[in-house]
Amino acid sequence: MTFLHRADNNGEPNIQAALLQNVPEAHLKLERSYFIPDGRAVAGELDVRTVNGQVVLSDAEGKEILRQKEILLSPAASTEAFFTVLDVKIGIHFHWQRFQEQSFRGALLLAGQSDTTFHLINIIPLEEYLASVISSEMAASAPLEFLKAQAVTARSWLMAMLAKKKSVPIRHQKTEDEIIVWQDVNDHQGFDVCADDHCQRYQGITRIISGNVTRAIDATRGIFLTSAGDICDARYYKCCGGQTDVFATAWEDASFPYLASITDGEEQRVPIHTEKDAVAWLRAKPDAYCNTTDPEILRKILPSFDLETLNFYRWRVEYPPEELEEIIRSKSGIDFGRLKNIEALKRGPSGRIYRLKIEGSLRTAVVGKELEIRRWLAPTHLLSSAFVISTARDADKTALRFIFDGGGWGHGVGLCQIGAAVMAVKGHSAEEILAHYFTGAVLRKLY
Ligand SMILES: [Zn+2]
Ligand SMILES: [Zn+2]
């Protein structure tokens, strides 16, 4: 298996997380001592900058310690040492931006990029990285069995992503009339993940890791979802809307047995095939694990800022034509003129659209896949691409309002976080939750 080549600590791989990318300067504080490549130990406050493509490490008095293209700082005593990123100057246009102080365990790699910039990369064991990202994304009070299922899913996705990154480029298919875009694996070079929402929010040890997250990580240490001997590309998102979708609705045209479309409830329904099915499904509010508005359950799952979005199972967004025309123009860069019609051409089994036709007075084009559709139709993103469109028109057929009745939140492929948390509250184990969302996948402990 691919990840074994990356194995480090008894088989546990390391993750390279970029805390800062392409910065000219950074200020650090090392708690306890760290070794630099020539064997010297350093500690305390340090300045980092780039001179002619070389990373220059200096002490607080400005005295140069080392100058190299790349500098690795390894903690002398790995359990006690940590470092704090104090503040950062983003210098390109002489803006100053003060970052929140954040502390991290593990090693630190200062990697020169251009003549004037470097990346600040944290090298950290996978399990510790996972504990931090799960704490950042989940409420501390989330149920344990849900957190265990989430830990196994995120761990599997991460390793599958790192293996895939080496082989699959980012894909686009753009012609005059068809704009089909998706971004699967991240496009980072020289490190595995960044520290913000682009990959997964990673705040090191600044954020307190809750007891349940620690228990969930420890109880599932080294356990992965596997299928036919490979680690599963195990995806997750907030809410499926009652039925999960398949890989090809969101990403490349591939299919995986463990990412089959399932009904998120006790009984399986027939997935969506026709527009009539989609209308019936998305205008109704069928029972499902993730069909919950129980604030007690939601508070246990979602960090407080996500509680602002309560209507995620079924939702409605409406625009007057001028407003939607302006949103589409600014998001797509295409002037469609007066909007005449918006039509779903292809849907996945959850009702998520992956080919949408937009007809205007100046242009007609087809857009996909699900994320690009969501991006084009809202100032930020629509919650999902599972929607049916109705158009209110006046007597001479001019569009007055475009109304989107939708369901779910996120791409809908793999584990539904809200459904999984409700399953845990109902007494299901992590194994049962994973078996529900990842058809036929086998759990294996790999370190
Ligand atoms: Zn990223
Ligand atoms: Zn669901």
Short mmCIF file of C-alpha atoms and ligand atoms in Angstrom, two decimals:
data_model
loop_
_atom_site.label_atom_id
_atom_site.label_comp_id
_atom_site.label_asym_id
_atom_site.label_seq_id
_atom_site.Cartn_x
_atom_site.Cartn_y
_atom_site.Cartn_z
CA MET A 1 0.00 0.00 0.00
CA THR A 2 1.25 3.40 -0.95
CA PHE A 3 1.22 4.95 2.49
CA LEU A 4 3.73 2.45 3.82
CA HIS A 5 6.47 4.22 1.86
CA ARG A 6 5.74 7.31 3.90
CA ALA A 7 5.80 5.35 7.13
CA ASP A 8 7.84 6.86 9.86
CA ASN A 9 6.89 6.24 13.49
CA ASN A 10 6.04 2.53 13.73
CA GLY A 11 4.20 2.79 10.45
CA GLU A 12 2.42 6.07 11.22
CA PRO A 13 3.03 8.49 8.35
CA ASN A 14 3.98 12.14 8.73
CA ILE A 15 1.95 14.97 7.27
CA GLN A 16 3.57 18.11 5.88
CA ALA A 17 1.22 21.00 6.64
CA ALA A 18 2.09 24.46 5.34
CA LEU A 19 1.34 27.01 8.06
CA LEU A 20 2.51 29.91 5.88
CA GLN A 21 2.96 29.93 2.13
CA ASN A 22 5.24 32.21 0.11
CA VAL A 23 5.94 34.68 2.87
CA PRO A 24 9.02 36.96 2.95
CA GLU A 25 9.39 36.93 6.72
CA ALA A 26 8.14 35.21 9.90
CA HIS A 27 8.75 35.38 13.63
CA LEU A 28 8.87 32.26 15.73
CA LYS A 29 9.28 31.28 19.32
CA LEU A 30 10.69 27.84 20.08
CA GLU A 31 9.70 26.39 23.43
CA ARG A 32 12.48 23.97 24.45
CA SER A 33 15.30 23.37 22.02
CA TYR A 34 15.29 22.34 18.39
CA PHE A 35 18.20 20.98 16.35
CA ILE A 36 19.23 22.63 13.10
CA PRO A 37 20.91 20.57 10.30
CA ASP A 38 24.51 21.25 11.46
CA GLY A 39 23.71 19.73 14.87
CA ARG A 40 23.49 22.96 16.86
CA ALA A 41 20.54 23.46 19.19
CA VAL A 42 18.45 26.64 19.02
CA ALA A 43 15.63 27.93 21.24
CA GLY A 44 13.66 31.09 22.03
CA GLU A 45 12.66 33.80 19.57
CA LEU A 46 13.86 33.57 15.98
CA ASP A 47 13.45 35.63 12.83
CA VAL A 48 13.18 34.05 9.42
CA ARG A 49 13.54 35.87 6.11
CA THR A 50 14.63 35.14 2.56
CA VAL A 51 17.67 36.68 0.89
CA ASN A 52 18.42 35.81 -2.75
CA GLY A 53 16.50 32.55 -2.47
CA GLN A 54 18.24 31.50 0.74
CA VAL A 55 16.34 31.14 3.98
CA VAL A 56 18.09 33.13 6.71
CA LEU A 57 17.51 32.17 10.33
CA SER A 58 18.50 34.80 12.94
CA ASP A 59 18.16 35.15 16.68
CA ALA A 60 16.15 37.89 18.41
CA GLU A 61 19.15 40.29 18.27
CA GLY A 62 19.35 39.84 14.50
CA LYS A 63 22.48 37.69 14.62
CA GLU A 64 22.50 35.24 11.73
CA ILE A 65 22.44 31.56 12.75
CA LEU A 66 22.15 29.77 9.43
CA ARG A 67 21.57 30.52 5.73
CA GLN A 68 20.39 27.71 3.42
CA LYS A 69 17.83 26.95 0.71
CA GLU A 70 15.95 24.77 3.22
CA ILE A 71 16.27 24.58 6.99
CA LEU A 72 14.81 21.75 9.04
CA LEU A 73 14.31 22.31 12.78
CA SER A 74 13.75 19.06 14.68
CA PRO A 75 12.53 19.08 18.28
CA ALA A 76 15.16 17.77 20.69
CA ALA A 77 12.56 16.21 23.00
CA SER A 78 9.60 15.51 20.78
CA THR A 79 6.89 15.28 23.43
CA GLU A 80 7.56 18.57 25.19
CA ALA A 81 8.81 20.85 22.45
CA PHE A 82 6.48 23.14 20.56
CA PHE A 83 6.84 26.31 18.55
CA THR A 84 4.67 29.39 18.19
CA VAL A 85 4.25 31.40 15.00
CA LEU A 86 4.13 34.92 16.41
CA ASP A 87 3.21 37.20 13.53
CA VAL A 88 3.71 37.37 9.86
CA LYS A 89 4.44 40.07 7.35
CA ILE A 90 2.83 39.60 3.96
CA GLY A 91 5.06 42.04 2.15
CA ILE A 92 4.24 42.00 -1.53
CA HIS A 93 2.18 45.18 -1.55
CA PHE A 94 3.41 46.39 1.82
CA HIS A 95 0.29 45.23 3.54
CA TRP A 96 0.70 44.07 7.10
CA GLN A 97 -1.42 41.31 8.36
CA ARG A 98 -1.23 40.09 11.91
CA PHE A 99 -2.04 36.44 12.34
CA GLN A 100 -3.39 34.97 15.50
CA GLU A 101 -0.53 33.37 17.47
CA GLN A 102 -0.65 29.64 16.95
CA SER A 103 1.42 26.83 18.48
CA PHE A 104 2.41 23.52 16.96
CA ARG A 105 4.24 20.35 17.89
CA GLY A 106 6.52 18.40 15.57
CA ALA A 107 9.30 19.52 13.25
CA LEU A 108 9.48 22.71 11.25
CA LEU A 109 10.73 23.02 7.70
CA LEU A 110 11.60 26.44 6.25
CA ALA A 111 11.65 25.88 2.51
CA GLY A 112 12.86 28.66 0.19
CA GLN A 113 10.51 29.18 -2.78
CA SER A 114 11.40 32.27 -4.78
CA ASP A 115 14.20 34.82 -4.34
CA THR A 116 12.17 36.52 -1.64
CA THR A 117 9.75 33.99 -0.17
CA PHE A 118 9.58 30.72 1.71
CA HIS A 119 7.03 28.20 3.02
CA LEU A 120 6.82 27.46 6.73
CA ILE A 121 5.90 23.77 6.94
CA ASN A 122 5.01 21.75 10.02
CA ILE A 123 5.96 18.05 9.85
CA ILE A 124 3.70 16.16 12.20
CA PRO A 125 2.55 12.55 12.79
CA LEU A 126 -0.77 11.81 11.06
CA GLU A 127 -2.72 11.02 14.24
CA GLU A 128 -1.77 14.32 15.89
CA TYR A 129 -2.73 16.23 12.76
CA LEU A 130 -6.10 14.44 12.70
CA ALA A 131 -6.83 15.26 16.35
CA SER A 132 -6.28 18.94 15.60
CA VAL A 133 -8.38 19.13 12.42
CA ILE A 134 -11.26 17.14 13.90
CA SER A 135 -11.27 19.43 16.95
CA SER A 136 -11.36 22.46 14.67
CA GLU A 137 -14.23 21.16 12.56
CA MET A 138 -16.40 19.48 15.20
CA ALA A 139 -18.10 20.62 18.38
CA ALA A 140 -16.37 19.26 21.50
CA SER A 141 -19.66 17.72 22.65
CA ALA A 142 -20.18 15.55 19.54
CA PRO A 143 -21.06 11.91 20.34
CA LEU A 144 -18.09 9.53 20.63
CA GLU A 145 -19.25 6.93 18.06
CA PHE A 146 -19.80 9.72 15.53
CA LEU A 147 -16.30 11.12 16.20
CA LYS A 148 -14.80 7.65 15.78
CA ALA A 149 -16.54 7.25 12.41
CA GLN A 150 -15.40 10.75 11.43
CA ALA A 151 -11.79 9.99 12.48
CA VAL A 152 -11.63 6.80 10.39
CA THR A 153 -13.19 8.60 7.41
CA ALA A 154 -10.88 11.63 7.57
CA ARG A 155 -7.81 9.42 8.12
CA SER A 156 -8.69 7.28 5.09
CA TRP A 157 -9.47 10.27 2.87
CA LEU A 158 -6.20 11.95 3.82
CA MET A 159 -4.05 8.93 2.96
CA ALA A 160 -5.97 8.24 -0.26
CA MET A 161 -5.59 11.90 -1.23
CA LEU A 162 -1.83 11.88 -0.60
CA ALA A 163 -1.41 8.72 -2.69
CA LYS A 164 -3.61 10.05 -5.49
CA LYS A 165 -1.93 13.45 -5.58
CA LYS A 166 1.10 11.92 -7.24
CA SER A 167 -0.91 10.48 -10.13
CA VAL A 168 -3.99 12.58 -10.92
CA PRO A 169 -3.72 16.10 -12.29
CA ILE A 170 -6.49 18.66 -11.83
CA ARG A 171 -8.99 18.37 -14.63
CA HIS A 172 -11.03 20.79 -16.63
CA GLN A 173 -13.01 20.40 -19.82
CA LYS A 174 -13.75 23.76 -21.34
CA THR A 175 -15.20 24.42 -24.75
CA GLU A 176 -17.09 27.43 -26.06
CA ASP A 177 -20.43 26.08 -24.82
CA GLU A 178 -19.47 23.74 -22.02
CA ILE A 179 -17.62 24.67 -18.87
CA ILE A 180 -17.08 21.49 -16.86
CA VAL A 181 -14.68 22.05 -13.98
CA TRP A 182 -13.74 20.11 -10.92
CA GLN A 183 -10.85 20.11 -8.57
CA ASP A 184 -10.24 16.87 -6.82
CA VAL A 185 -6.90 16.48 -5.12
CA ASN A 186 -5.32 19.72 -3.97
CA ASP A 187 -2.76 21.43 -6.11
CA HIS A 188 -0.11 22.06 -3.47
CA GLN A 189 3.53 21.51 -4.44
CA GLY A 190 6.21 20.82 -1.84
CA PHE A 191 3.83 19.96 1.01
CA ASP A 192 0.70 17.88 1.61
CA VAL A 193 -1.93 20.22 3.00
CA CYS A 194 -2.33 23.89 3.87
CA ALA A 195 -3.67 25.01 7.23
CA ASP A 196 -6.86 26.81 6.21
CA ASP A 197 -10.24 25.83 4.81
CA HIS A 198 -8.84 25.12 1.35
CA CYS A 199 -7.68 21.78 2.77
CA GLN A 200 -8.75 21.39 6.39
CA ARG A 201 -8.56 23.97 9.12
CA TYR A 202 -5.43 23.14 11.14
CA GLN A 203 -4.71 25.19 14.24
CA GLY A 204 -2.09 23.03 15.93
CA ILE A 205 -2.24 22.81 19.70
CA THR A 206 -3.61 26.34 20.12
CA ARG A 207 -7.04 24.83 19.98
CA ILE A 208 -7.85 22.63 22.96
CA ILE A 209 -8.46 19.05 21.87
CA SER A 210 -11.64 17.85 23.55
CA GLY A 211 -11.72 14.62 25.56
CA ASN A 212 -14.05 12.89 23.11
CA VAL A 213 -11.85 13.75 20.12
CA THR A 214 -8.77 12.35 21.90
CA ARG A 215 -10.73 9.20 22.79
CA ALA A 216 -12.01 8.83 19.21
CA ILE A 217 -8.51 9.20 17.72
CA ASP A 218 -6.93 6.80 20.24
CA ALA A 219 -9.68 4.19 19.84
CA THR A 220 -9.28 4.19 16.04
CA ARG A 221 -5.51 4.75 15.77
CA GLY A 222 -4.19 3.35 12.48
CA ILE A 223 -7.63 2.08 11.39
CA PHE A 224 -8.59 2.70 7.77
CA LEU A 225 -11.52 1.94 5.48
CA THR A 226 -10.22 -0.39 2.77
CA SER A 227 -11.62 -1.92 -0.39
CA ALA A 228 -9.87 -4.60 -2.49
CA GLY A 229 -6.66 -3.95 -0.55
CA ASP A 230 -6.59 -0.18 -1.10
CA ILE A 231 -7.35 2.61 1.34
CA CYS A 232 -10.78 4.03 0.47
CA ASP A 233 -11.06 7.53 -0.92
CA ALA A 234 -13.58 8.19 1.86
CA ARG A 235 -15.35 11.51 1.32
CA TYR A 236 -17.58 13.42 3.75
CA TYR A 237 -19.72 16.57 3.88
CA LYS A 238 -22.44 18.12 6.04
CA CYS A 239 -25.82 16.76 4.84
CA CYS A 240 -26.83 14.48 1.96
CA GLY A 241 -30.47 15.58 1.84
CA GLY A 242 -31.78 12.03 2.31
CA GLN A 243 -29.85 10.16 -0.42
CA THR A 244 -26.09 10.10 -1.00
CA ASP A 245 -24.50 10.69 -4.39
CA VAL A 246 -21.72 9.05 -6.43
CA PHE A 247 -18.15 10.14 -7.13
CA ALA A 248 -18.68 11.15 -10.77
CA THR A 249 -21.30 13.79 -9.87
CA ALA A 250 -18.59 15.81 -8.15
CA TRP A 251 -15.27 14.66 -9.63
CA GLU A 252 -13.86 12.60 -12.49
CA ASP A 253 -15.92 9.89 -14.22
CA ALA A 254 -14.85 7.04 -11.98
CA SER A 255 -16.93 4.82 -9.74
CA PHE A 256 -16.09 3.13 -6.47
CA PRO A 257 -18.20 0.32 -4.97
CA TYR A 258 -17.89 1.81 -1.47
CA LEU A 259 -19.25 5.17 -2.67
CA ALA A 260 -22.57 3.75 -3.88
CA SER A 261 -25.66 5.94 -3.52
CA ILE A 262 -27.61 4.96 -0.41
CA THR A 263 -30.75 6.25 1.29
CA ASP A 264 -29.80 7.92 4.57
CA GLY A 265 -32.31 6.04 6.69
CA GLU A 266 -33.47 2.60 7.72
CA GLU A 267 -35.17 1.77 4.41
CA GLN A 268 -33.66 2.12 0.97
CA ARG A 269 -35.59 4.14 -1.62
CA VAL A 270 -35.27 4.27 -5.39
CA PRO A 271 -32.73 6.98 -6.26
CA ILE A 272 -33.57 9.91 -8.53
CA HIS A 273 -33.71 9.17 -12.26
CA THR A 274 -35.98 11.80 -13.85
CA GLU A 275 -36.85 15.47 -13.40
CA LYS A 276 -40.22 14.37 -12.05
CA ASP A 277 -38.41 12.28 -9.38
CA ALA A 278 -36.26 15.29 -8.51
CA VAL A 279 -39.26 17.60 -8.10
CA ALA A 280 -41.11 15.07 -5.93
CA TRP A 281 -38.00 14.44 -3.80
CA LEU A 282 -36.77 18.00 -3.30
CA ARG A 283 -40.20 19.58 -2.71
CA ALA A 284 -40.97 16.96 -0.03
CA LYS A 285 -39.26 16.50 3.33
CA PRO A 286 -38.87 12.73 3.57
CA ASP A 287 -37.63 11.09 6.76
CA ALA A 288 -33.87 10.56 6.89
CA TYR A 289 -31.19 10.47 9.57
CA CYS A 290 -30.04 13.93 8.49
CA ASN A 291 -33.60 15.34 8.42
CA THR A 292 -33.26 16.95 11.83
CA THR A 293 -33.72 20.44 13.20
CA ASP A 294 -33.25 19.32 16.79
CA PRO A 295 -31.06 22.09 18.22
CA GLU A 296 -29.78 19.73 20.93
CA ILE A 297 -28.39 17.34 18.32
CA LEU A 298 -27.11 20.10 16.04
CA ARG A 299 -25.34 21.89 18.87
CA LYS A 300 -23.54 18.65 19.66
CA ILE A 301 -22.27 18.33 16.10
CA LEU A 302 -21.64 21.70 14.55
CA PRO A 303 -19.31 24.35 15.90
CA SER A 304 -21.37 27.42 16.83
CA PHE A 305 -20.71 29.40 13.63
CA ASP A 306 -22.27 26.69 11.51
CA LEU A 307 -25.48 26.82 13.53
CA GLU A 308 -26.45 29.87 11.51
CA THR A 309 -27.32 27.48 8.68
CA LEU A 310 -30.25 25.54 10.09
CA ASN A 311 -32.30 24.92 6.94
CA PHE A 312 -29.88 22.56 5.28
CA TYR A 313 -32.11 19.52 4.74
CA ARG A 314 -34.49 21.46 2.48
CA TRP A 315 -33.87 25.08 1.54
CA ARG A 316 -35.07 27.81 -0.83
CA VAL A 317 -33.13 30.61 -2.50
CA GLU A 318 -34.84 33.22 -4.70
CA TYR A 319 -33.42 35.93 -6.95
CA PRO A 320 -34.88 38.62 -9.18
CA PRO A 321 -33.33 38.13 -12.66
CA GLU A 322 -31.06 41.22 -12.50
CA GLU A 323 -29.49 40.00 -9.26
CA LEU A 324 -28.88 36.47 -10.55
CA GLU A 325 -27.55 37.83 -13.87
CA GLU A 326 -25.00 39.89 -11.97
CA ILE A 327 -23.97 36.98 -9.72
CA ILE A 328 -23.49 34.64 -12.68
CA ARG A 329 -21.60 37.31 -14.62
CA SER A 330 -19.17 37.98 -11.78
CA LYS A 331 -18.70 34.31 -10.85
CA SER A 332 -18.37 32.85 -14.36
CA GLY A 333 -16.84 35.80 -16.20
CA ILE A 334 -19.49 35.25 -18.90
CA ASP A 335 -22.13 37.78 -19.85
CA PHE A 336 -25.27 35.78 -20.64
CA GLY A 337 -27.33 38.94 -21.16
CA ARG A 338 -30.94 38.67 -19.98
CA LEU A 339 -31.51 35.30 -18.30
CA LYS A 340 -34.19 33.34 -20.08
CA ASN A 341 -34.03 29.84 -18.70
CA ILE A 342 -32.03 27.60 -16.32
CA GLU A 343 -32.39 23.87 -16.80
CA ALA A 344 -30.96 20.73 -15.21
CA LEU A 345 -29.56 18.42 -17.91
CA LYS A 346 -27.96 15.70 -15.77
CA ARG A 347 -28.41 14.70 -12.15
CA GLY A 348 -26.78 12.17 -9.87
CA PRO A 349 -28.87 9.76 -7.76
CA SER A 350 -29.26 12.27 -4.88
CA GLY A 351 -30.71 14.85 -7.27
CA ARG A 352 -27.45 16.83 -7.41
CA ILE A 353 -27.08 18.44 -10.82
CA TYR A 354 -23.76 17.97 -12.61
CA ARG A 355 -24.73 19.54 -15.93
CA LEU A 356 -26.81 22.71 -15.89
CA LYS A 357 -27.87 24.70 -18.95
CA ILE A 358 -28.00 28.48 -18.64
CA GLU A 359 -29.80 30.28 -21.48
CA GLY A 360 -29.46 34.01 -21.86
CA SER A 361 -30.17 36.58 -24.57
CA LEU A 362 -26.44 36.72 -25.48
CA ARG A 363 -25.14 33.24 -24.69
CA THR A 364 -26.16 29.74 -23.82
CA ALA A 365 -23.74 27.43 -21.99
CA VAL A 366 -23.62 24.28 -19.94
CA VAL A 367 -21.84 24.33 -16.57
CA GLY A 368 -20.65 21.49 -14.28
CA LYS A 369 -19.78 19.76 -12.08
CA GLU A 370 -21.59 20.15 -8.79
CA LEU A 371 -19.20 22.59 -7.07
CA GLU A 372 -18.88 24.87 -10.11
CA ILE A 373 -22.70 25.01 -10.38
CA ARG A 374 -22.94 25.98 -6.70
CA ARG A 375 -20.24 28.60 -7.17
CA TRP A 376 -21.96 30.25 -10.16
CA LEU A 377 -25.37 30.60 -8.53
CA ALA A 378 -24.68 32.40 -5.25
CA PRO A 379 -22.47 35.23 -3.92
CA THR A 380 -20.52 32.51 -2.04
CA HIS A 381 -21.83 28.99 -2.86
CA LEU A 382 -25.28 27.43 -2.94
CA LEU A 383 -25.55 24.79 -0.19
CA SER A 384 -25.73 22.03 -2.82
CA SER A 385 -26.46 21.43 -6.49
CA ALA A 386 -29.54 19.33 -5.62
CA PHE A 387 -32.26 21.79 -6.55
CA VAL A 388 -35.26 22.25 -8.81
CA ILE A 389 -35.77 25.60 -10.50
CA SER A 390 -39.04 27.38 -10.99
CA THR A 391 -39.36 30.67 -12.81
CA ALA A 392 -42.12 33.15 -12.05
CA ARG A 393 -42.99 34.95 -15.31
CA ASP A 394 -45.24 37.83 -16.25
CA ALA A 395 -47.91 37.74 -19.00
CA ASP A 396 -45.38 38.13 -21.84
CA LYS A 397 -43.18 35.34 -20.41
CA THR A 398 -40.43 37.61 -19.05
CA ALA A 399 -38.76 36.05 -16.00
CA LEU A 400 -39.63 37.86 -12.78
CA ARG A 401 -37.99 35.57 -10.22
CA PHE A 402 -35.81 32.46 -10.24
CA ILE A 403 -36.62 30.13 -7.35
CA PHE A 404 -34.30 27.30 -6.28
CA ASP A 405 -35.80 24.62 -4.02
CA GLY A 406 -32.91 22.51 -2.82
CA GLY A 407 -31.79 19.80 -0.46
CA GLY A 408 -28.61 18.96 1.41
CA TRP A 409 -25.32 20.70 2.13
CA GLY A 410 -22.10 19.72 0.39
CA HIS A 411 -21.24 17.24 -2.37
CA GLY A 412 -23.22 14.34 -0.93
CA VAL A 413 -20.58 11.67 -1.64
CA GLY A 414 -19.65 9.30 1.22
CA LEU A 415 -20.37 10.05 4.88
CA CYS A 416 -23.18 12.48 5.76
CA GLN A 417 -21.93 14.15 8.96
CA ILE A 418 -25.32 15.18 10.29
CA GLY A 419 -26.83 11.78 9.46
CA ALA A 420 -23.86 10.01 11.07
CA ALA A 421 -24.20 12.08 14.25
CA VAL A 422 -27.93 11.33 14.44
CA MET A 423 -27.17 7.63 13.99
CA ALA A 424 -24.73 7.84 16.92
CA VAL A 425 -27.35 9.60 19.06
CA LYS A 426 -29.79 6.79 18.19
CA GLY A 427 -27.27 4.26 19.54
CA HIS A 428 -25.46 3.04 16.42
CA SER A 429 -21.75 2.17 16.72
CA ALA A 430 -18.98 3.71 14.60
CA GLU A 431 -18.69 0.40 12.71
CA GLU A 432 -22.43 0.48 11.88
CA ILE A 433 -22.22 4.12 10.78
CA LEU A 434 -19.26 3.40 8.47
CA ALA A 435 -20.94 0.28 7.04
CA HIS A 436 -24.05 2.38 6.30
CA TYR A 437 -22.23 5.09 4.29
CA PHE A 438 -19.35 3.05 2.78
CA THR A 439 -20.93 0.01 1.17
CA GLY A 440 -18.78 -3.10 1.52
CA ALA A 441 -15.69 -1.29 2.88
CA VAL A 442 -13.53 -3.29 5.30
CA LEU A 443 -11.88 -1.78 8.38
CA ARG A 444 -8.19 -2.61 8.72
CA LYS A 445 -5.65 -1.56 11.32
CA LEU A 446 -2.49 -0.67 9.40
CA TYR A 447 -0.27 0.55 12.26
ZN ZN B 1 -4.87 23.60 0.76
ZN ZN B 2 -27.82 12.46 5.11
#
